[in-house]
Short mmCIF file of C-alpha atoms in Angstrom, two decimals:
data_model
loop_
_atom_site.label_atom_id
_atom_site.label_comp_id
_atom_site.label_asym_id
_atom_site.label_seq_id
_atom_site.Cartn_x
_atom_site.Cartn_y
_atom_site.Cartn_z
CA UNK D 23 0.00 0.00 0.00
CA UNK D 24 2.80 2.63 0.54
CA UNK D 25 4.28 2.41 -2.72
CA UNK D 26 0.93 2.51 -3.88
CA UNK D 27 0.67 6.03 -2.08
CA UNK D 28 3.83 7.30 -3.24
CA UNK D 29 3.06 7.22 -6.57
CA UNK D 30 0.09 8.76 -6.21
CA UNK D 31 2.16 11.28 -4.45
CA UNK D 32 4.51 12.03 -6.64
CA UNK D 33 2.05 12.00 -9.82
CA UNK D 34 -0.40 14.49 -8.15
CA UNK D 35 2.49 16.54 -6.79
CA UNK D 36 3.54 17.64 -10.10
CA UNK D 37 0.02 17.33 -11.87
CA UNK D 38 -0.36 20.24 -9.20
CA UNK D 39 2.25 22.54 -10.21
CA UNK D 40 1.28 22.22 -14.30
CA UNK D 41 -1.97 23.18 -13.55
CA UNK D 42 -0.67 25.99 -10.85
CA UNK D 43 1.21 27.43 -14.11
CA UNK D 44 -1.81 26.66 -16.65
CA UNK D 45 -4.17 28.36 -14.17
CA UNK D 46 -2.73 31.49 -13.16
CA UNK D 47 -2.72 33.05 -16.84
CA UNK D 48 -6.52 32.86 -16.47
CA UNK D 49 -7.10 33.95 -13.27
CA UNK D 50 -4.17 36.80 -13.41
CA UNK D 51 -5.34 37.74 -16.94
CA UNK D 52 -7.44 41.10 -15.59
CA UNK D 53 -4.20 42.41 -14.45
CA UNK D 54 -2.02 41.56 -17.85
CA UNK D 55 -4.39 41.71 -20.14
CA UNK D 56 -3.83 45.47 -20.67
CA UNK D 57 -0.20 45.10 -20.38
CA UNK D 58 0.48 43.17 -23.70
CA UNK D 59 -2.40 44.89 -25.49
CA UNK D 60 -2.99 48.83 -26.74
CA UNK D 61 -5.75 51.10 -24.70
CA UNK D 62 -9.41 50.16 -25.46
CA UNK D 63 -12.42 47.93 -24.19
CA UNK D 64 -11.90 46.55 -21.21
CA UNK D 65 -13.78 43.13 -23.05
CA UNK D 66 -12.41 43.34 -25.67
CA UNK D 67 -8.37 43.09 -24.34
CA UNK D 68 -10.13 39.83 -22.30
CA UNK D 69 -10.86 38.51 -25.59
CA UNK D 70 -7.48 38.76 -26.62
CA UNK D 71 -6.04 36.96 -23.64
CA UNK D 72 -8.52 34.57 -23.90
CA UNK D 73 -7.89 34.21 -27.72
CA UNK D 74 -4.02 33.32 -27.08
CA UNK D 75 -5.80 30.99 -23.78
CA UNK D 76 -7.93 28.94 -26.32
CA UNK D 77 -4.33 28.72 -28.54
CA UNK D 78 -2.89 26.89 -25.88
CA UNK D 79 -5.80 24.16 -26.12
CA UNK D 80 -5.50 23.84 -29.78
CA UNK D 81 -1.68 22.70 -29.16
CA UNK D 82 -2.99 19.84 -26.41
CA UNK D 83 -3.74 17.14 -29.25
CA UNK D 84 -0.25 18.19 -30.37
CA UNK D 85 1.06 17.11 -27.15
CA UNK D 86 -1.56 14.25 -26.45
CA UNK D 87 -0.19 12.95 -29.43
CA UNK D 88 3.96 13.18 -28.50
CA UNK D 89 3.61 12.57 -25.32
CA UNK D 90 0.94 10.08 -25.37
CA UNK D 91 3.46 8.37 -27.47
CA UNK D 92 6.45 8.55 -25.30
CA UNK D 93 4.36 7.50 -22.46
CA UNK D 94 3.19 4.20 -24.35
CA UNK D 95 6.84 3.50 -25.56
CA UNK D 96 8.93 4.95 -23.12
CA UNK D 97 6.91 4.78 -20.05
CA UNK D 98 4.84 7.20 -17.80
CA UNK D 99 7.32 8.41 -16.23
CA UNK D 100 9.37 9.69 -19.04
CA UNK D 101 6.54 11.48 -20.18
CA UNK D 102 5.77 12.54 -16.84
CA UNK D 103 9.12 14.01 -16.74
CA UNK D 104 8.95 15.54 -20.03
CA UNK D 105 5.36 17.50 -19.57
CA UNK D 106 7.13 19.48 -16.51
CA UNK D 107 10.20 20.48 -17.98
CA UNK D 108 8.23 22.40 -20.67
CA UNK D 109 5.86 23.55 -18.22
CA UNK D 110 8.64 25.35 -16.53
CA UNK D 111 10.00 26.60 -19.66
CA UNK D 112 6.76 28.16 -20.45
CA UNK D 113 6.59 29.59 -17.09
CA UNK D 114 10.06 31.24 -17.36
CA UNK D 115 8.85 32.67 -21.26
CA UNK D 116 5.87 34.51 -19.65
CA UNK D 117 7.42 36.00 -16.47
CA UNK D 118 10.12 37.86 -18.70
CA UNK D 119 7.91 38.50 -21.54
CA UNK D 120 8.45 42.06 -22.87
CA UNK D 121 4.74 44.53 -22.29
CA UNK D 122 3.19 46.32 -25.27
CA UNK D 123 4.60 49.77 -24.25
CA UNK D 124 8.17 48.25 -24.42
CA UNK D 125 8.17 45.45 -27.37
CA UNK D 126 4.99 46.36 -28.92
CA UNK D 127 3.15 43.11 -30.24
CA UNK D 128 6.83 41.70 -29.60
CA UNK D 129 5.23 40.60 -26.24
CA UNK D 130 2.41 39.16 -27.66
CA UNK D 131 4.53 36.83 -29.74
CA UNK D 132 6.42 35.65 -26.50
CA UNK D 133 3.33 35.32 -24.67
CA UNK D 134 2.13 33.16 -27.59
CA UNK D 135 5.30 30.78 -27.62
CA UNK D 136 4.74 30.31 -24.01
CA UNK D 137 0.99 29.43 -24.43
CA UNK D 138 2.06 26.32 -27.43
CA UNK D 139 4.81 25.01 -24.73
CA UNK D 140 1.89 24.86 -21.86
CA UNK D 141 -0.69 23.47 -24.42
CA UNK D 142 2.39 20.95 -25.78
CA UNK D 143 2.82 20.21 -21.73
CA UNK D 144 -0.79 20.08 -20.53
CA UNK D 145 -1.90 17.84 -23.66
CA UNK D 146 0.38 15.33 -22.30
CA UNK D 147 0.23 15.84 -18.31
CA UNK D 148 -3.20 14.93 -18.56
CA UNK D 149 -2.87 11.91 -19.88
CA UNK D 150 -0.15 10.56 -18.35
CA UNK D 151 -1.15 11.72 -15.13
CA UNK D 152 -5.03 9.65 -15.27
CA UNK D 153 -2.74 6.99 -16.63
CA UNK D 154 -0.09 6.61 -14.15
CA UNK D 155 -2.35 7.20 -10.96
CA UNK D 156 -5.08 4.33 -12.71
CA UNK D 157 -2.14 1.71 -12.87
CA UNK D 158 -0.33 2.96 -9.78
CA UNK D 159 -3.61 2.60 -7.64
CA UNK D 160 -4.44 -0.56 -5.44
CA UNK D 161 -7.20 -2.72 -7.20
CA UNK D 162 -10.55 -2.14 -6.70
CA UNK D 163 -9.23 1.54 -5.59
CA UNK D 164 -8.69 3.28 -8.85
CA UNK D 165 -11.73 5.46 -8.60
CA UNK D 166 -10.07 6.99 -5.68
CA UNK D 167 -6.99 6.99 -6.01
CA UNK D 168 -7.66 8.77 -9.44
CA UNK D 169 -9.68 11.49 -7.79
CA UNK D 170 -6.55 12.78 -6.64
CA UNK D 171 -5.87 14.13 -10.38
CA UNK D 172 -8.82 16.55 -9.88
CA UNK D 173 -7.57 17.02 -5.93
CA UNK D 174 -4.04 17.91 -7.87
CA UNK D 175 -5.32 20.15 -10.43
CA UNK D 176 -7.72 22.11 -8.50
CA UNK D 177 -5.05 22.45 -5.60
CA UNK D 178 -2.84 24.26 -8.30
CA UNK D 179 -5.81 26.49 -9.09
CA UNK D 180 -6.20 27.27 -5.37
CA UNK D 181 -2.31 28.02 -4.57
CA UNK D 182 -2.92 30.51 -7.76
CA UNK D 183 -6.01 32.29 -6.40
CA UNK D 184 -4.31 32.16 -2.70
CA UNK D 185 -1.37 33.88 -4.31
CA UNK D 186 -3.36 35.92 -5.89
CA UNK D 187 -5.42 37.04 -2.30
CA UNK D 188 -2.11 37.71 -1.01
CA UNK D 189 -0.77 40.05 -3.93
CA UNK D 190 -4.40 41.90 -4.15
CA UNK D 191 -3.30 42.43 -0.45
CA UNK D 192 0.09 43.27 -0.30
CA UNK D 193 0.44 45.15 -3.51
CA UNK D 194 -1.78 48.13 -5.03
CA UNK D 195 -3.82 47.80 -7.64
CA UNK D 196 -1.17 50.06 -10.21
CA UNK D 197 1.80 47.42 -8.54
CA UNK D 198 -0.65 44.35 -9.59
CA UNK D 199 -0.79 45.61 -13.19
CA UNK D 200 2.55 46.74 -13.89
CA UNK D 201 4.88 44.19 -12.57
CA UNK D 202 3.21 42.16 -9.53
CA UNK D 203 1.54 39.80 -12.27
CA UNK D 204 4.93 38.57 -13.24
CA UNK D 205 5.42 36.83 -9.71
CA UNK D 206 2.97 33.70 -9.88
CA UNK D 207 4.98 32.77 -13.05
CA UNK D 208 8.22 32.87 -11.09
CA UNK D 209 6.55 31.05 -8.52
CA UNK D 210 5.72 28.18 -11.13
CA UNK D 211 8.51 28.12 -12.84
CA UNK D 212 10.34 27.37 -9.51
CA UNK D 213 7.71 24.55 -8.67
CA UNK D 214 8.50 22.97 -11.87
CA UNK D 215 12.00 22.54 -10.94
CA UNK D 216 11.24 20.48 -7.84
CA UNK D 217 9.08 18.73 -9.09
CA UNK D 218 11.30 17.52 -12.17
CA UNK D 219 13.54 16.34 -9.21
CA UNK D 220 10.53 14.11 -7.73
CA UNK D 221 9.90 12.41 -11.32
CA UNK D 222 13.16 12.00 -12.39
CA UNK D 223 13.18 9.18 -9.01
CA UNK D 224 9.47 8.21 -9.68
CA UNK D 225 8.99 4.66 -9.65
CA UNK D 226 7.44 2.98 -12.63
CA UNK D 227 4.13 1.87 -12.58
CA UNK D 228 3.42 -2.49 -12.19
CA UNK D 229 0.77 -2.30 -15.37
CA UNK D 230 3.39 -0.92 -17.87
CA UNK D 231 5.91 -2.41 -16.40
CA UNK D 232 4.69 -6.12 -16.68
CA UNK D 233 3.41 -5.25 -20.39
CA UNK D 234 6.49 -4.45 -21.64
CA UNK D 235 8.74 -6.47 -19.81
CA UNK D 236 10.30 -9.60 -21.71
CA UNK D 237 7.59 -12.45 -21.78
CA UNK D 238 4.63 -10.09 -20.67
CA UNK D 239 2.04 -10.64 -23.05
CA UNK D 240 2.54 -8.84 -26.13
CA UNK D 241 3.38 -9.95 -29.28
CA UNK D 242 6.33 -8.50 -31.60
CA UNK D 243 3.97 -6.56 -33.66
CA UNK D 244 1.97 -5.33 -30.69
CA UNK D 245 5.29 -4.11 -29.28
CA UNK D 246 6.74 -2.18 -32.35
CA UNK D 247 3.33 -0.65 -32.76
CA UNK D 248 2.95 0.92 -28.81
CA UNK D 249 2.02 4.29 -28.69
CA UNK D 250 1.23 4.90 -32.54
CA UNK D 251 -1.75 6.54 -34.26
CA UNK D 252 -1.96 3.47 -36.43
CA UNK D 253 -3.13 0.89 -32.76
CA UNK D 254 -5.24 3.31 -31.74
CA UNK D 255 -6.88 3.45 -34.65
CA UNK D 256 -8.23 -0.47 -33.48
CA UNK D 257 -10.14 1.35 -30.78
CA UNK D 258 -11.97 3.97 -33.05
CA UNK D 259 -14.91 3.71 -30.32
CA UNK D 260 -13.15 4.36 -27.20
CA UNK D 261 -11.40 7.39 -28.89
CA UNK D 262 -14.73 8.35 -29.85
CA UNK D 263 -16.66 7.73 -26.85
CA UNK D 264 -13.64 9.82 -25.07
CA UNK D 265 -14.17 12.83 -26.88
CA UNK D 266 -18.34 12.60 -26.29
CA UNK D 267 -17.86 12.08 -22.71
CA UNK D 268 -15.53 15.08 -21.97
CA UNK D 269 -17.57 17.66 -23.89
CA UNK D 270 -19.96 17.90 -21.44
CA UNK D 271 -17.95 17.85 -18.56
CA UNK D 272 -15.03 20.07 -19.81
CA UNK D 273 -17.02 22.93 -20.79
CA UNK D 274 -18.83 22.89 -17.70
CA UNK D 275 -15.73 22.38 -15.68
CA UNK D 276 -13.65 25.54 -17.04
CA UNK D 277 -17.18 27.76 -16.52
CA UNK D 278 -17.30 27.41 -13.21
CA UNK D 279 -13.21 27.25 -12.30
CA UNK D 280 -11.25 29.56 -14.71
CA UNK D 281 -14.10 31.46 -16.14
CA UNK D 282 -16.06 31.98 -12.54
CA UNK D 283 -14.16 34.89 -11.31
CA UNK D 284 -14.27 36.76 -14.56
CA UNK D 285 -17.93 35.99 -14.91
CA UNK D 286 -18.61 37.00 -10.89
CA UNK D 287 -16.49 40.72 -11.63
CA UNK D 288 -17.12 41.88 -15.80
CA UNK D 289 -20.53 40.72 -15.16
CA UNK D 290 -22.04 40.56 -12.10
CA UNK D 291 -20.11 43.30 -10.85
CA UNK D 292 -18.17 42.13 -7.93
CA UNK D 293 -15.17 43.49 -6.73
CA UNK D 294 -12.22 41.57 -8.14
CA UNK D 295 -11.36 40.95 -4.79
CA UNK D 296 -14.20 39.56 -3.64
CA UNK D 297 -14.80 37.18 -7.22
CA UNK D 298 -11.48 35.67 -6.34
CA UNK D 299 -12.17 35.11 -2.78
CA UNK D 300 -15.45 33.37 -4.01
CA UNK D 301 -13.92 31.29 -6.59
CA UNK D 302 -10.95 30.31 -3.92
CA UNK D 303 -13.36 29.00 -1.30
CA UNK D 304 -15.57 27.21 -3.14
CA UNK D 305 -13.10 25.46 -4.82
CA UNK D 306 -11.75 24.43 -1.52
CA UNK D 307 -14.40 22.36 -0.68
CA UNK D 308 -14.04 21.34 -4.44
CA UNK D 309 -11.54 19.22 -4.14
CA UNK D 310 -12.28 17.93 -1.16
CA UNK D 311 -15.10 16.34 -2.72
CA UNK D 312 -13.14 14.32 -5.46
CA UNK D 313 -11.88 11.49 -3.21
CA UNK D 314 -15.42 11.06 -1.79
CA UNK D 315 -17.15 10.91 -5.39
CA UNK D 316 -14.15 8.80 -6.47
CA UNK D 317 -14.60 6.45 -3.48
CA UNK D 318 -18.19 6.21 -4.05
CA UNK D 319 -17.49 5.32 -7.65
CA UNK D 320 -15.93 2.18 -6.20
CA UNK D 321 -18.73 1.09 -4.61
CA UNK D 322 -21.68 1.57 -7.02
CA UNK D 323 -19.72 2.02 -10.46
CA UNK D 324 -18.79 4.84 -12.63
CA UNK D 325 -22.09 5.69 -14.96
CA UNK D 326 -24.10 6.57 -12.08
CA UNK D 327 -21.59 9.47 -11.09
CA UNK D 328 -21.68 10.65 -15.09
CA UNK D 329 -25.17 10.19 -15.63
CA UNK D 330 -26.19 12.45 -11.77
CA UNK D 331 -23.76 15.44 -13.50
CA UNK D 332 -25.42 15.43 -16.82
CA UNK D 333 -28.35 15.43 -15.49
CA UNK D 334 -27.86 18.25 -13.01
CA UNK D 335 -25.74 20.23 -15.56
CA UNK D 336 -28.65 20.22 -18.51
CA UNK D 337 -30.98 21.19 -15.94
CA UNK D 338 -28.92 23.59 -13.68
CA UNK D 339 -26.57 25.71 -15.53
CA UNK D 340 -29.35 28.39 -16.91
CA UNK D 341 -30.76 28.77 -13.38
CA UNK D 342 -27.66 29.16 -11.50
CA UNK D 343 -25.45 31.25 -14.16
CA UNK D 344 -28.43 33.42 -14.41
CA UNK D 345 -28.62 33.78 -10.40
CA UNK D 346 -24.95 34.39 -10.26
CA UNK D 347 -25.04 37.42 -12.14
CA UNK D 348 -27.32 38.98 -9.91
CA UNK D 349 -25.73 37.35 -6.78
CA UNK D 350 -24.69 40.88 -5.82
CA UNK D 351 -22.63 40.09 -2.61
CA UNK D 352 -19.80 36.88 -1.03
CA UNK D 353 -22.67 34.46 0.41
CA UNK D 354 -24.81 33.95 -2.39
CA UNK D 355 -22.01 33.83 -5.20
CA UNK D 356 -20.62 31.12 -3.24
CA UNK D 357 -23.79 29.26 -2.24
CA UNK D 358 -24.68 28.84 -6.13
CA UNK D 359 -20.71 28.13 -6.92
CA UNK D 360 -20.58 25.51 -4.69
CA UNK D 361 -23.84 24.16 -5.90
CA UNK D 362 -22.44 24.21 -9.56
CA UNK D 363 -19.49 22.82 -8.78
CA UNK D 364 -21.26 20.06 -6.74
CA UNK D 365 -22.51 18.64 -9.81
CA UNK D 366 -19.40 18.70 -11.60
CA UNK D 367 -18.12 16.76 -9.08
CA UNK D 368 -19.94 13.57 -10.90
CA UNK D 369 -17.74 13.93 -13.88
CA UNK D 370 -14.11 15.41 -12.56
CA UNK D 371 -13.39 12.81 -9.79
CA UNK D 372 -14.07 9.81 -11.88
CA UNK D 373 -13.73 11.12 -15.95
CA UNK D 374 -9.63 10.09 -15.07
CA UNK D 375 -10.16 6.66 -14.39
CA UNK D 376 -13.33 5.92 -16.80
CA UNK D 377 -10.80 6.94 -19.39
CA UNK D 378 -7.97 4.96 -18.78
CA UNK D 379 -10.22 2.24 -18.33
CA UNK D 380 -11.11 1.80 -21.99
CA UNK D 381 -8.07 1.17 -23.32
CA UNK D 382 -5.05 -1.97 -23.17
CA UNK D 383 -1.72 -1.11 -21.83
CA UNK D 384 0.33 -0.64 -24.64
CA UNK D 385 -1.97 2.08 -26.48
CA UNK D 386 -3.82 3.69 -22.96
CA UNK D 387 -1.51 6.46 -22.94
CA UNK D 388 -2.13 7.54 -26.23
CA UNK D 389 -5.71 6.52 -26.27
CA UNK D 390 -6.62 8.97 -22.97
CA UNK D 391 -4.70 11.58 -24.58
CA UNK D 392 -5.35 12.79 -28.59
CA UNK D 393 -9.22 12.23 -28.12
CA UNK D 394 -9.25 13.82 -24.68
CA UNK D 395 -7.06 17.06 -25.76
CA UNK D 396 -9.16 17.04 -28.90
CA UNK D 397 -12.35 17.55 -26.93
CA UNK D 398 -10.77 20.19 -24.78
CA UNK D 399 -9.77 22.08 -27.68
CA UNK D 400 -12.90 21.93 -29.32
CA UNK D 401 -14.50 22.36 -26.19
CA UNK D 402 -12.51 23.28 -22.93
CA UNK D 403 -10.39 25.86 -24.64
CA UNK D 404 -12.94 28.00 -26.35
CA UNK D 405 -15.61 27.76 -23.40
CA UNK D 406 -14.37 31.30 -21.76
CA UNK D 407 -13.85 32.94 -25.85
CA UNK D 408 -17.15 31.93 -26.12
CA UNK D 409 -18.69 33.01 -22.56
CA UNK D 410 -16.83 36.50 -23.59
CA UNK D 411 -18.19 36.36 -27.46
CA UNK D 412 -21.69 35.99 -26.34
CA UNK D 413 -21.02 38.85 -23.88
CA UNK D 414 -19.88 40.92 -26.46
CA UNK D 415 -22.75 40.50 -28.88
CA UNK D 416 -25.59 41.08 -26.08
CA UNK D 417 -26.81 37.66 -25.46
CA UNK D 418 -24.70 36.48 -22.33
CA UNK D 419 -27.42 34.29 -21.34
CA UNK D 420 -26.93 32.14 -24.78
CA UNK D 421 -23.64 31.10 -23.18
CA UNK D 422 -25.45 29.40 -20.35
CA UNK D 423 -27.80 27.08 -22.92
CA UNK D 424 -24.49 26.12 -25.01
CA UNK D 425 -22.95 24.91 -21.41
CA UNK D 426 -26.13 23.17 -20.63
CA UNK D 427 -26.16 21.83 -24.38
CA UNK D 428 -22.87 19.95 -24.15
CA UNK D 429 -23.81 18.43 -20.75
CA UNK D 430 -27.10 16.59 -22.82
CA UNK D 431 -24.69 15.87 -25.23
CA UNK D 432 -22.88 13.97 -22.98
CA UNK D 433 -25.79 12.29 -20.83
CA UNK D 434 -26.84 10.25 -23.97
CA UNK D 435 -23.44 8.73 -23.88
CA UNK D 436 -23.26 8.18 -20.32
CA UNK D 437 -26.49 6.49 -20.83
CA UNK D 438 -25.46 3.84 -23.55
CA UNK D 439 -21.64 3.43 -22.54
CA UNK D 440 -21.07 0.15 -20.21
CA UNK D 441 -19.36 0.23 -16.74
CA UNK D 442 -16.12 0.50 -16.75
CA UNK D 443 -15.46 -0.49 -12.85
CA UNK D 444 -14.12 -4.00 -13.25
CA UNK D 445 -11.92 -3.87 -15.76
CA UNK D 446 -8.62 -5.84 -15.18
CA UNK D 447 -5.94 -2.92 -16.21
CA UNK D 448 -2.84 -5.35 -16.61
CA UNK D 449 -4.52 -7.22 -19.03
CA UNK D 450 -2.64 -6.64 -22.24
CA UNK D 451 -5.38 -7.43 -24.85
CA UNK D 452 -7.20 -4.68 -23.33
CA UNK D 453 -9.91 -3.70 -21.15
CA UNK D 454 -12.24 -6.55 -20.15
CA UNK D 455 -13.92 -7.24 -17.03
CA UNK D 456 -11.96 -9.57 -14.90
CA UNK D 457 -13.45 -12.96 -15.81
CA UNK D 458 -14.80 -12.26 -19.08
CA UNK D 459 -13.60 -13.05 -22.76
CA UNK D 460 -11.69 -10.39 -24.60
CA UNK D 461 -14.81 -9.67 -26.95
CA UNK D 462 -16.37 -8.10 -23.95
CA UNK D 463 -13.70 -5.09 -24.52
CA UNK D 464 -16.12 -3.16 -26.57
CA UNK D 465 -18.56 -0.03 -25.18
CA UNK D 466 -22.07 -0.59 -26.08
CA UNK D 467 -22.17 3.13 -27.22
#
């Protein structure tokens, strides 16, 4: 059990930092965004750091692909390894990046470069990280244990809106947008370098290790073809049926965690201070929530988890985005945060897991990453452009139907997929229930 533990350690220790770093350009954006852009609507310059945002998302399936691939052939925790060390180079890029009244759009192009490294980086951390802590976990445990991916990423979120508390109190506002936004960045890129330290002495996990090992399973062919576009092309459904069940629960997930403070300040008129003191305590109890929901997942399976947040999310978003805009003061804005975030629950501390699940050893890496990063780009990346497009043209509520939308997109395949609970991970022909013939692999979606 404790080397079970230190994996999962390790893993969600530096899934923490990369999200730290891919987190604070969103929720530090209101203080930058006029630094790298000329004078003019306040909107409009969010549009434009949201624009280069969404650019980073559109290099994920770039780096689901790589380092999907390196993780399949090399092992997780070479491309474990990998996704920091460009993390931190991204994080280094931004924090010197040159402002608009000193490089002109020079900056911009900097600030772009760093957003393709953190897309390359988070296209594969994602991946590799579900992966690693699904194998790494004790059996019959992996719903749990894989929670802590969620627990990771939302921790990283939290250290950047505590940071952020601390610099709305320590600095003035001027400070904040002239230099003080550089210092998160600094922060990450020092994080990084730990936690490239940690992985470089990661231990490998049993499930890759026994596939690939002399005599584990796989056949010549199956060996030279690990990691490529070409195996997972032999699981067309599971790539599928990963891309159908993340739209839902991406879009709705970046709403309420990146795009909440922004929403709670441009639009229901909050103090900035106050939106990110919201957004930091609710996501607090957030992740605090993910081991429970992943535990429960355990117990009575995974599609009841997906199926109770695509309900809630068709049904709830309208209500509660259009109550959070006239929230007005702290209490409320939480209470319907917390609510929202609640239901999300049913899809962030299990998605990890269900994912992994679907796919054999030698191609899982792979197969969690290009269709999940290709969902997020679609999906994920554009959800604040598109909160902040709707905004702009007059109809903010019509971004609240396309969240709700994507969630009812998502509950028909939660309704037709099968359970993915039992499924024996170190099984090298893939992903069948323990105890039944390899056939049984295939979702009923």
């Amino acid at each position: 059990m404790g080397q079970h533990w230190k994996k999962i350690w390790v893993g969600s220790a530096g899934n923490m930092v990369e999200w730290f770093d891919w987190f604070v350009y969103a929720s530090f954006a209101t203080y930058f965004a006029g630094a790298f852009f000329p004078a003019g609507n306040d909107t409009a310059k969010l549009m434009n750091t949201a624009g280069i945002f969404a650019v980073g998302f559109f290099m994920r399936p770039v780096g689901g692909w790589l380092l999907g691939r390196v993780g399949d052939r090399k092992g997780r925790k070479a491309a474990l390894t990998l996704t920091v060390s460009l993390m931190s180079a991204s994080a280094v890029l931004i924090a010197v990046a040159p402002t608009y009244a000193v490089a002109g759009y020079g900056g911009v192009a900097v600030l772009l470069v760093a957003r393709l490294l953190q897309g390359l980086s988070v296209g594969g951390e994602y991946a590799a990280s579900a992966t690693y802590l699904t194998e790494a976990s004790a059996p019959g445990r992996r719903g749990f244990a894989s929670s802590f991916q969620y627990v990771s990423m939302t921790a990283g979120q939290i250290l950047g809106l505590g940071l952020q508390i601390v610099l709305q109190h320590t600095l003035s506002s001027g400070e904040l947008h002239s230099w003080g936004w550089r210092i998160p960045f600094v922060v990450g890129a020092l994080g990084a370098a730990v936690i490239f330290y940690l992985r470089r002495n990661m231990l490998e996990t049993e499930a890759y290790t026994e596939a690939t090992a002399e005599g584990g399973g796989e056949s010549p062919e199956q060996a030279a073809e690990r990691g490529t576009v070409r195996a997972l092309m032999r699981h067309k459904r599971e790539a599928f049926l990963v891309i159908a069940l993340t739209m839902g629960g991406t879009v709705a997930y970046y709403t309420y965690t990146t795009y909440l403070t922004k929403y709670l300040s441009n639009s229901a008129g909050l103090p900035k201070q106050t939106a990110t003191l919201v957004s930091f305590c609710a996501l607090i109890v957030f992740a605090c929530l993910q081991p429970l929901a992943g535990a429960l997942s355990d117990r009575i399976g995974r599609r009841p988890l997906l199926i109770t947040f695509a309900v809630g999310s068709t049904l709830l978003t309208v209500p509660i985005m259009t109550m959070l805009k006239h929230a007005g003061s702290f209490w409320p804005a939480l209470g319907l945060s917390l609510l929202a975030l609640v239901v999300v629950t049913g899809y962030t501390s299990i998605n990890a897991c269900v994912k992994a699940e679907l796919f054999p050893t030698g191609i899982r890496s792979l197969g969690v990453a290009l269709p999940y990063a290709v969902a997020n780009a679609l999906f994920g990346g554009t959800a604040e452009y598109v909160a902040l497009w709707f905004k702009k043209g007059g109809i903010e509520s019509g971004f609240s139907w396309y969240v709700a939308g994507c969630a009812a997109v998502s509950l028909v395949v939660y309704l037709t997929m099968r359970e993915t609970r039992d499924i024996d991970l170190k099984r090298v022909g893939a992903g069948a229930p323990q105890g039944e013939p390899e056939a049984a692999k295939v979702p009923a979606s």
